[in-house]
Each structure stands twice: as structure tokens, then as C-alpha cells.
Coordinates of C-alpha atoms in Angstrom, one line a residue:
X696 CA 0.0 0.0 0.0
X697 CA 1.5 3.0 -1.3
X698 CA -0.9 5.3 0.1
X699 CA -2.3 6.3 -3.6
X700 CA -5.9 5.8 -4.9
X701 CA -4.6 2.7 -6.5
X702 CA -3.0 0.3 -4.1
X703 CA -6.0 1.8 -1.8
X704 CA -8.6 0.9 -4.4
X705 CA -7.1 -2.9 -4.9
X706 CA -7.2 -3.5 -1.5
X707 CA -11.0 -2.9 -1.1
X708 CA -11.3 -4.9 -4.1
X709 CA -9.4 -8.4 -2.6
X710 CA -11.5 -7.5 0.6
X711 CA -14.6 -7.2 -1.7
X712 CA -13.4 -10.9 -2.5
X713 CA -13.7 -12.2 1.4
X714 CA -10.0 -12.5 0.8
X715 CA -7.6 -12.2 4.3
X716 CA -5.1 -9.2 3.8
X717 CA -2.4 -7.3 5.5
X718 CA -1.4 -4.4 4.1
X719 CA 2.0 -3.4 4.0
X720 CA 3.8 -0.3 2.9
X721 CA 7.6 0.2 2.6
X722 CA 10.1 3.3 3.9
X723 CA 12.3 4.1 1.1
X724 CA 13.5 7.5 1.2
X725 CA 13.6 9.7 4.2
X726 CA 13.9 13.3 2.0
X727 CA 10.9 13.6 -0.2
X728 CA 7.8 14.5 -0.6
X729 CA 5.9 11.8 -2.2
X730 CA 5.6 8.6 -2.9
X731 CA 6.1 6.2 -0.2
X732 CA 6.8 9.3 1.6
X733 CA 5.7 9.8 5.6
X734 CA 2.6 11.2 4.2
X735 CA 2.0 8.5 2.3
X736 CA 2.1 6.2 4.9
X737 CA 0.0 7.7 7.4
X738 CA -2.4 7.7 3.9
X739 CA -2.4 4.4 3.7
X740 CA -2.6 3.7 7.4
X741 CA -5.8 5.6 7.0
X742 CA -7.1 3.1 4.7
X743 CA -6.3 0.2 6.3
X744 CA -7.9 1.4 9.3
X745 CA -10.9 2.4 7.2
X746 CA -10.9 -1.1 6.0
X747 CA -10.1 -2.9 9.5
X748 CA -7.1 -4.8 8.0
X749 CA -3.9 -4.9 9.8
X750 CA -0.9 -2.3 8.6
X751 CA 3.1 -2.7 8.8
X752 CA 5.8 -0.9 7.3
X753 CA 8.8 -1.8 6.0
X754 CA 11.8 0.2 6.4
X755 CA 13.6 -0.7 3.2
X756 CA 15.6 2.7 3.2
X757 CA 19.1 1.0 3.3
X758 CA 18.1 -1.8 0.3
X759 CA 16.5 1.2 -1.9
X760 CA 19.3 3.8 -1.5
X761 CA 21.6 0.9 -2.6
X762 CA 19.9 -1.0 -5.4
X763 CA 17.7 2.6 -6.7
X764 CA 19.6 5.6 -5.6
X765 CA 23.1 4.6 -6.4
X766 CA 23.0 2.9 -9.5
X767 CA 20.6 5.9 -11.1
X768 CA 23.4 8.1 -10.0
X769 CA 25.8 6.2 -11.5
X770 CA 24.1 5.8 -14.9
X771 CA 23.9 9.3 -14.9
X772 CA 27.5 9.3 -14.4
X773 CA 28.4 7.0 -17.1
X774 CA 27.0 8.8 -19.5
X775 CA 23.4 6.5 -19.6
X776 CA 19.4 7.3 -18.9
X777 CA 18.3 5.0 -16.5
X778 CA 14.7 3.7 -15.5
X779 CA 15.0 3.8 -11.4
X780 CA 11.2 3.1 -11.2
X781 CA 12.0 -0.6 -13.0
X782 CA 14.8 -1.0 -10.6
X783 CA 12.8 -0.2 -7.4
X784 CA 10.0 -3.2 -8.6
X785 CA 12.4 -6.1 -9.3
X786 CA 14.9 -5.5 -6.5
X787 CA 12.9 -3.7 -4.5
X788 CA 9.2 -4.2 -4.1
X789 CA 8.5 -7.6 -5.5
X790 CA 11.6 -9.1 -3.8
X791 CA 10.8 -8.0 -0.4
X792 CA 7.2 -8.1 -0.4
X793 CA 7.1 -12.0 -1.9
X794 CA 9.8 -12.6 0.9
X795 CA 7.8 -10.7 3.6
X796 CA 4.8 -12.0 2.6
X797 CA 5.3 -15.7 3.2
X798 CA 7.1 -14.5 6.0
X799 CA 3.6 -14.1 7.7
X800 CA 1.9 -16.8 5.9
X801 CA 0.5 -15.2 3.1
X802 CA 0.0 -16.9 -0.1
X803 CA 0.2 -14.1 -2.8
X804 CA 1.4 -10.5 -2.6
X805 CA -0.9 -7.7 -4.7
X806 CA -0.2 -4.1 -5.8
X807 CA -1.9 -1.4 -7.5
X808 CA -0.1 -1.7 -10.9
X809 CA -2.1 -1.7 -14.1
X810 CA -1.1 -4.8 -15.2
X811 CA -2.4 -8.5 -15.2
X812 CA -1.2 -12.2 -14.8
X813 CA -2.1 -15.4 -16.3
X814 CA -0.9 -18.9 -16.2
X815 CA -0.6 -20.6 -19.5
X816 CA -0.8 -24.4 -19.5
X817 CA 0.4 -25.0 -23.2
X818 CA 3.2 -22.9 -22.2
X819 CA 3.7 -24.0 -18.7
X820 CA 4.4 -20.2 -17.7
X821 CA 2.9 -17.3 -15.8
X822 CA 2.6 -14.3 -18.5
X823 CA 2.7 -10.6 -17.6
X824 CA -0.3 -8.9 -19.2
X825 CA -1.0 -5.0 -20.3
X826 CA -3.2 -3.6 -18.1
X827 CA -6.6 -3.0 -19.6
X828 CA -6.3 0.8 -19.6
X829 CA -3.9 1.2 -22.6
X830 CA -3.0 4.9 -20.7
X831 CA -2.3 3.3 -17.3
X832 CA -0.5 0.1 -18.6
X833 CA 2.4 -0.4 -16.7
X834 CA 3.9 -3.7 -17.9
X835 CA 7.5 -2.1 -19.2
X836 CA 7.7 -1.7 -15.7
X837 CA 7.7 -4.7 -14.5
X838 CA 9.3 -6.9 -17.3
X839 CA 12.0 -7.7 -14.5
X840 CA 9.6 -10.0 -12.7
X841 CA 10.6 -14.2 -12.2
X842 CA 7.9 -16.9 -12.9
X843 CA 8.3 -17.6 -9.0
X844 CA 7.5 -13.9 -8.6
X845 CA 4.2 -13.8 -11.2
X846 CA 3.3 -16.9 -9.3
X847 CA 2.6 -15.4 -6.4
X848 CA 1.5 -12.1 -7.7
X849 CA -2.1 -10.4 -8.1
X850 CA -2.8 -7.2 -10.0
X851 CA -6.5 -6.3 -9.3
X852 CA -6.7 -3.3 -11.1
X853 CA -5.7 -5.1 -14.1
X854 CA -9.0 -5.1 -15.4
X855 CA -10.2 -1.7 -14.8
X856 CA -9.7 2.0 -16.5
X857 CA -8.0 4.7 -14.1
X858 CA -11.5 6.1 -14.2
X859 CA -13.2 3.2 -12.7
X860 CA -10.8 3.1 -9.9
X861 CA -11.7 6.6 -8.5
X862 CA -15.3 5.7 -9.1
X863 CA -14.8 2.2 -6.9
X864 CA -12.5 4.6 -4.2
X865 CA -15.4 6.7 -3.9
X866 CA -18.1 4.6 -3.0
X867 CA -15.9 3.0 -1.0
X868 CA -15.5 6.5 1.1
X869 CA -11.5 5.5 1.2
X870 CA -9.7 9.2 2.2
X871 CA -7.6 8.6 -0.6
X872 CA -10.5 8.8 -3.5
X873 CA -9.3 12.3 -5.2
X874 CA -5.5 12.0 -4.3
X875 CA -3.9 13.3 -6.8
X876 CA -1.0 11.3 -8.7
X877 CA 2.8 11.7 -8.6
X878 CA 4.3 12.5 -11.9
X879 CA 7.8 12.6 -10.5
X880 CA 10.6 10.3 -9.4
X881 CA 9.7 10.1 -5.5
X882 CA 13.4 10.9 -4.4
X883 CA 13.9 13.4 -7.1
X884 CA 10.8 15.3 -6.3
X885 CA 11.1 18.9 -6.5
X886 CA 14.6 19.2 -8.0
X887 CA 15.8 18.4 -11.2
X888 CA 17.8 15.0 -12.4
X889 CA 20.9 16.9 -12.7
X890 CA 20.9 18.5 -9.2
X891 CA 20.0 15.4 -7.5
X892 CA 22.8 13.4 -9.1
X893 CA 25.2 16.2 -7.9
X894 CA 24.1 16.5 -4.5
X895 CA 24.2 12.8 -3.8
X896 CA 27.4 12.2 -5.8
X897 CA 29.4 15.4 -3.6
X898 CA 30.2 16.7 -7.1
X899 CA 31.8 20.2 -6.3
X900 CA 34.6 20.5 -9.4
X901 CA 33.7 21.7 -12.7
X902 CA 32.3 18.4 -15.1
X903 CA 32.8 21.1 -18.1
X904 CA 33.8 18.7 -21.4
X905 CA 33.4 19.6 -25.0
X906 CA 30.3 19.0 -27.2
X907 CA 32.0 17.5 -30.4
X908 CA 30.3 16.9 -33.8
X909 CA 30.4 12.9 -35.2
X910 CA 33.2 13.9 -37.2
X911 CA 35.0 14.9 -34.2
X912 CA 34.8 18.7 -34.7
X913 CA 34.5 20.5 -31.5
X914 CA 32.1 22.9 -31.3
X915 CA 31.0 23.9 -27.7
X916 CA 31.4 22.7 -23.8
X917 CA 29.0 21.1 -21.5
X918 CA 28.6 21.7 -17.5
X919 CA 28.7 17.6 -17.1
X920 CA 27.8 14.8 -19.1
X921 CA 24.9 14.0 -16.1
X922 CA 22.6 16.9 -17.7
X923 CA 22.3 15.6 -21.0
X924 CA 20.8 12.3 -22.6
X925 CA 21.0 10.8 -26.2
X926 CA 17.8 12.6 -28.7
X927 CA 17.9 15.5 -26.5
X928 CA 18.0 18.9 -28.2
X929 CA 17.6 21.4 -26.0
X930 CA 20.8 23.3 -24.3
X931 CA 23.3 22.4 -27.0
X932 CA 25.2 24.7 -29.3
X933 CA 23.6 27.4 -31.6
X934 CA 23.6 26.4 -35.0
X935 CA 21.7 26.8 -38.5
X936 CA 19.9 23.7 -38.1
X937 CA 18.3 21.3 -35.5
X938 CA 21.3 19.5 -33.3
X939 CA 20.7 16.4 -31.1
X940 CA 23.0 14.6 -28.8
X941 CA 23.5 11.0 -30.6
X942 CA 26.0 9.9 -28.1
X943 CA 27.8 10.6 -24.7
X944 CA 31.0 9.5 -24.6
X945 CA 31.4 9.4 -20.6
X946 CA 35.4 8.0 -21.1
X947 CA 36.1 11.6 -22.7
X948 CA 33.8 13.9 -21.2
X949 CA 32.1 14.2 -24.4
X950 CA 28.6 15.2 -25.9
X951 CA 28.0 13.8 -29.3
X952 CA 25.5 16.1 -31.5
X953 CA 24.1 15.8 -34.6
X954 CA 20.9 15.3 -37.0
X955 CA 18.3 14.0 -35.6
X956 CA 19.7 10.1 -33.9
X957 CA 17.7 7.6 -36.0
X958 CA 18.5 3.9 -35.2
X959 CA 17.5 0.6 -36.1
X960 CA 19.8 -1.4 -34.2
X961 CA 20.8 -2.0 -30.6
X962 CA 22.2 -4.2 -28.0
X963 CA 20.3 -5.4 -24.7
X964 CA 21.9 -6.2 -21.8
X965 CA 20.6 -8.4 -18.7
X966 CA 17.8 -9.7 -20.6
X967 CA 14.8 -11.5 -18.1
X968 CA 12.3 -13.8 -20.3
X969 CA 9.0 -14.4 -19.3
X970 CA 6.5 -16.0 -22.3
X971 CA 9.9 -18.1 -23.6
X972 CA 12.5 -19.7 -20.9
X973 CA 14.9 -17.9 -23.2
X974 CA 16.0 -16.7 -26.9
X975 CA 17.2 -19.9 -29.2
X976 CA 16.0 -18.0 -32.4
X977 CA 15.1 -15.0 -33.8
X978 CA 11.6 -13.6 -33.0
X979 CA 9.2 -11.5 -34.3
X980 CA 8.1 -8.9 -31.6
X981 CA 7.0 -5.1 -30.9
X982 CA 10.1 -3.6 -29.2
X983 CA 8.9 -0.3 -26.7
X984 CA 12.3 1.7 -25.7
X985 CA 11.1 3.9 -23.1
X986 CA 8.0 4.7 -21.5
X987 CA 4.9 6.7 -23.5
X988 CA 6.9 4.9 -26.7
X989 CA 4.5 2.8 -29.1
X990 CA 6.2 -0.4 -29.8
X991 CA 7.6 -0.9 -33.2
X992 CA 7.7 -3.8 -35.3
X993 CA 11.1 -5.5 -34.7
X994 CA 13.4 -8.6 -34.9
X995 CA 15.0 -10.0 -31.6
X996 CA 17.7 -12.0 -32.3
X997 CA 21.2 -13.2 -30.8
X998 CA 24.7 -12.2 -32.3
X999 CA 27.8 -13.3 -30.7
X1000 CA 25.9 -13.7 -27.1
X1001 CA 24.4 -10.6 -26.8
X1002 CA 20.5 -10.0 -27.8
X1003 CA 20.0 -7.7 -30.4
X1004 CA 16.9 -5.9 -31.5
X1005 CA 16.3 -4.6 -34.9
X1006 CA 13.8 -2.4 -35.3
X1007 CA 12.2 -2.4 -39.2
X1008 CA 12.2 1.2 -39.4
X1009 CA 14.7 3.5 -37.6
X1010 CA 13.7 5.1 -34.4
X1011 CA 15.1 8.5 -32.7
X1012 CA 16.4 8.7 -29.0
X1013 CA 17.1 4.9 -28.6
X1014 CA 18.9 5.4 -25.1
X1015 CA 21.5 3.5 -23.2
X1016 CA 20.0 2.9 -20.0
X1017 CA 16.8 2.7 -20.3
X1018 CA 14.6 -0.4 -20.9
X1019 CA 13.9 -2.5 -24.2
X1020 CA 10.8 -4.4 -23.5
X1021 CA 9.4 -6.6 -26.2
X1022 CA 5.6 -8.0 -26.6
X1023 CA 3.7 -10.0 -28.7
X1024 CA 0.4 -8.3 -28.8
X1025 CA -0.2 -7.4 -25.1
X1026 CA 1.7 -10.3 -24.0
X1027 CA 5.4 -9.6 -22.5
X1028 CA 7.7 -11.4 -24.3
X1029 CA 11.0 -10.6 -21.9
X1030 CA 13.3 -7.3 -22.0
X1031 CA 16.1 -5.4 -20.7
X1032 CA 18.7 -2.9 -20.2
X1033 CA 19.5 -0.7 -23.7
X1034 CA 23.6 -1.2 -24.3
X1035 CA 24.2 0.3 -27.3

């Protein structure tokens, strides 16, 4: 229970079911303002004592700063974009909750996500699902998850539009009904990337490098690699035409610019299968590189060990760090970390 309309709303719905639950909320991240915030745990302590179902809290502070925290700083650092919302579900959330629950004899853990889960016996594996709500669907999110971890996993909301789940909240009288969403990274919130990586990093030299053209021509300097990501366009060098970063180079201190970065091809990294045990031959899928991206039409393929994705058309701002989930239809195929 994060202490949002949605965990709230899945919760009256399982007790809707006669179903036994405990709700439990985690402590991540002592300095911000929401999001698993103190606010949003005295929310969701509202709602469990409006629903007369025991509450906990999990202080996971020391396991999110050092999973999350870090390694989005570090990305940052190395000259990638990462996803610390993906991060914070597989080694996070699901991890510890699936732990904690059978910890106090619970069967299956639920959450709030727009998602859904299904066992399929011809394929003998638990498949992640888009979420009915095309606008809500937060599968690319959770393309990290295990079979072990699907097993034991219940999205309620899965079947519902954002809309329906205020109307539910409402009639329910939860205190949470109108709350209004979080847009933001919850430790982030209220500063920008940049500033947060410098803070937590203790950065207090000049980053200053050179913006370079493809050709190698240098043509400007940047205040640090951390404030810029591949496709962005903004804060780059005056010139007679539209300039993009195509590449950082974090071993130089450099920002790569130039025409608008159109790709077909990429590496993944850390791949996690979930319709196939695992990649044999090339497959036919809809690749989505980043969230609020429509999946393309692509090949998924392996060359020389590593997965490769070929997209039919080329696509702009394909990003190193963040996530390359593939589907067939609204089924989740697998995914992973964008390399290069």
C-alpha cells in the first residue's frame, strides 16, 4: 500500500473478494515529498484502518538507497538514462514483499499496478499482461519480474480504467478517492535530475567537457555529461539547423551532437524472459524503448551472445539505460537494459 488511490482501491477490491489481507507499505526514502513518503504512509494507514485490516511498514531505506539511488546516480555518471522506477520493482518491491509475505503466511502478494497475470498451460508459464487501460498500462515496468515472482502475484486493477478506480474509491469513502497522482521520481521530487545526481554524488569541481560533432569537430562545452541524454536537443550549441546529442562518450567527457539520432539497431543487456525460458532463435516482436513509446515492429535476435533488436524502421532517441521491453500483442515477451 503506497498510500495512492490505487494500491488503496485494490485492496477494497481483494477484501470485496472475502479475501484475508495485511497491508503493507515500505520506507524508502527519508527526504521527499511523495511517494512512499511519511505522508504516504499515514495515507495508507488511513485506509487500512478504514478497511479494519492490519498495517506494517517496511523500512527498506538502506536496500532502496543501494539497489535505486546509487545505481541511477551512477548511470547518470556514465553517460546513460536510466529507468529507477523498474529498478525499485524487481529489487525492490516484489523481492521483499514475496519474501515478507510468506514471511507471515500469506500466499500471494498484490499491488496497484495496471497490469495483469495469467498462467498458460500449453506454455507452462505465468505471462505478464498489459493492463486493460492502454493509458495506465504499466507492464514495461515490471518486465523484470521471475515466474516464481508472477506466481505469487495479483494485480486487481488489471482489469479496470484509471476512471473506474476513482469511481470504486469513492463509494468506497477510502480518504484517498481524489488524491492526486505523482508524476515525479519520488526521491527526485522537486529538483531536477541533474541537481540530485550532484548533491548525492558530492560533485563540487567543474564536469565542463566539449560538445564535439560525429566527425570529431569541436564545437562547444557542457557543465557535465549527467545533464544531458542521447535525442535531446535542448541546451546544445547554436547552430543553422536542428542539433541532437547521438552519443555521450562518458570515457572523454564528451557530448556527441548531430541530426536528428535515428536507429535501427541495438544491443540489450541483462535480458529476463517471461512467455519463452529464453531466446534460441530469432523472434518476431514489438520492441517499446522507453516509456509513452508505441512499440515498433522488430526482430529479436542473438549475435555473438548478446540479444540484439532490430527495429524495421529507424527510431530516434534509442537510449542507453533505459529499458527494451518486447511484446507480442499485449503479451510480454521478456526485456532489458538498452547497451548500445
Amino acid at each position: 500500500m503506497s498510500g495512492g488511490v490505487d494500491s488503496s482501491t485494490a485492496a477494497v477490491l481483494l477484501k470485496g473478494q472475502d479475501e484475508e489481507i495485511v497491508g503493507l507499505s515500505m520506507q524508502l526514502w527519508k527526504d521527499n515529498g511523495r511517494c512512499c513518503s511519511l505522508d504516504d504512509l499515514w495515507d495508507a494507514r488511513r485506509v487500512a484502518t478504514h478497511l479494519g485490516i492490519p498495517f506494517y511498514v517496511l523500512n527498506l531505506e538502506k536496500d532502496f538507497e543501494n539497489t535505486v539511488v546509487r545505481p541511477f546516480v551512477d548511470s547518470y555518471l556514465q553517460g546513460e538514462t536510466p529507468s529507477p522506477c523498474i529498478l525499485c520493482n524487481n529489487y525492490v518491491k516484489f523481492h521483499h514483499l514475496v519474501d515478507k509475505a510468506a514471511g507471515i503466511g500469506a500466499d500471494r502478494v498484490a499491488t496497484g499496478h495496471y497490469a495483469r497475470v495469467r498462467y498458460d498451460g500449453a506454455l507452462e508459464r505465468w505471462l505478464l499482461i498489459r493492463g486493460k487501460d492502454r493509458n495506465k498500462d504499466q507492464s514495461y515496468f515490471l518486465f523484470g519480474l521471475t515466474q516464481e515472482q508472477l506466481s505469487k502475484t495479483v494485480f486487481p486493477l488489471g482489469e479496470l480504467t484509471k476512471p473506474e478506480v476513482r469511481e470504486i474509491a469513492r463509494r468506497a469513502g477510502l480518504p484517498t478517492s481524489d488524491k492526486a497522482e505523482s508524476q515525479e521520481i519520488c526521491f527526485v521530487q522537486g529538483r531536477s535530475y541533474a541537481d540530485f545526481v550532484e548533491q548525492y554524488a558530492g560533485i563540487q569541481t567543474n564536469q565542463a567537457g566539449e560538445i564535439v560533432t560525429e566527425s570529431g569537430g569541436v564545437v562547444g562545452t557542457h557543465s557535465g555529461i549527467h545533464r544531458y541524454t542521447v535525442g535531446q536537443r535542448k541546451g546544445l550549441v547554436a547552430s543553422g539547423r536542428p542539433q541532437y546529442v547521438v552519443r555521450i562518450q562518458a570515457e572523454l567527457n564528451q557530448i556527441v551532437i548531430g541530426d536528428d539520432p535515428q536507429r535501427a539497431r541495438f544491443t540489450v543487456r541483462d535480458p529476463n524472459w517471461i512467455a519463452i525460458e529464453g531466446l534460441t532463435e530469432p523472434i518476431r516482436c514489438d520492441v517499446q524503448i522507453r516509456n509513452r513509446f508505441e512499440p515498433k515492429p522488430s526482430t529479436v535476435s542473438l549475435s555473438n551472445g548478446e540479444v540484439t533488436v532490430e527495429f524495421d524502421s529507424p527510431q530516434r532517441a534509442i537510449t542507453p539505460g533505459q529499458a527494451a521491453v518486447f511484446y507480442w500483442d499485449d503479451v510480454v515477451v521478456g526485456g532489458g537494459w538498452i547497451q548500445r
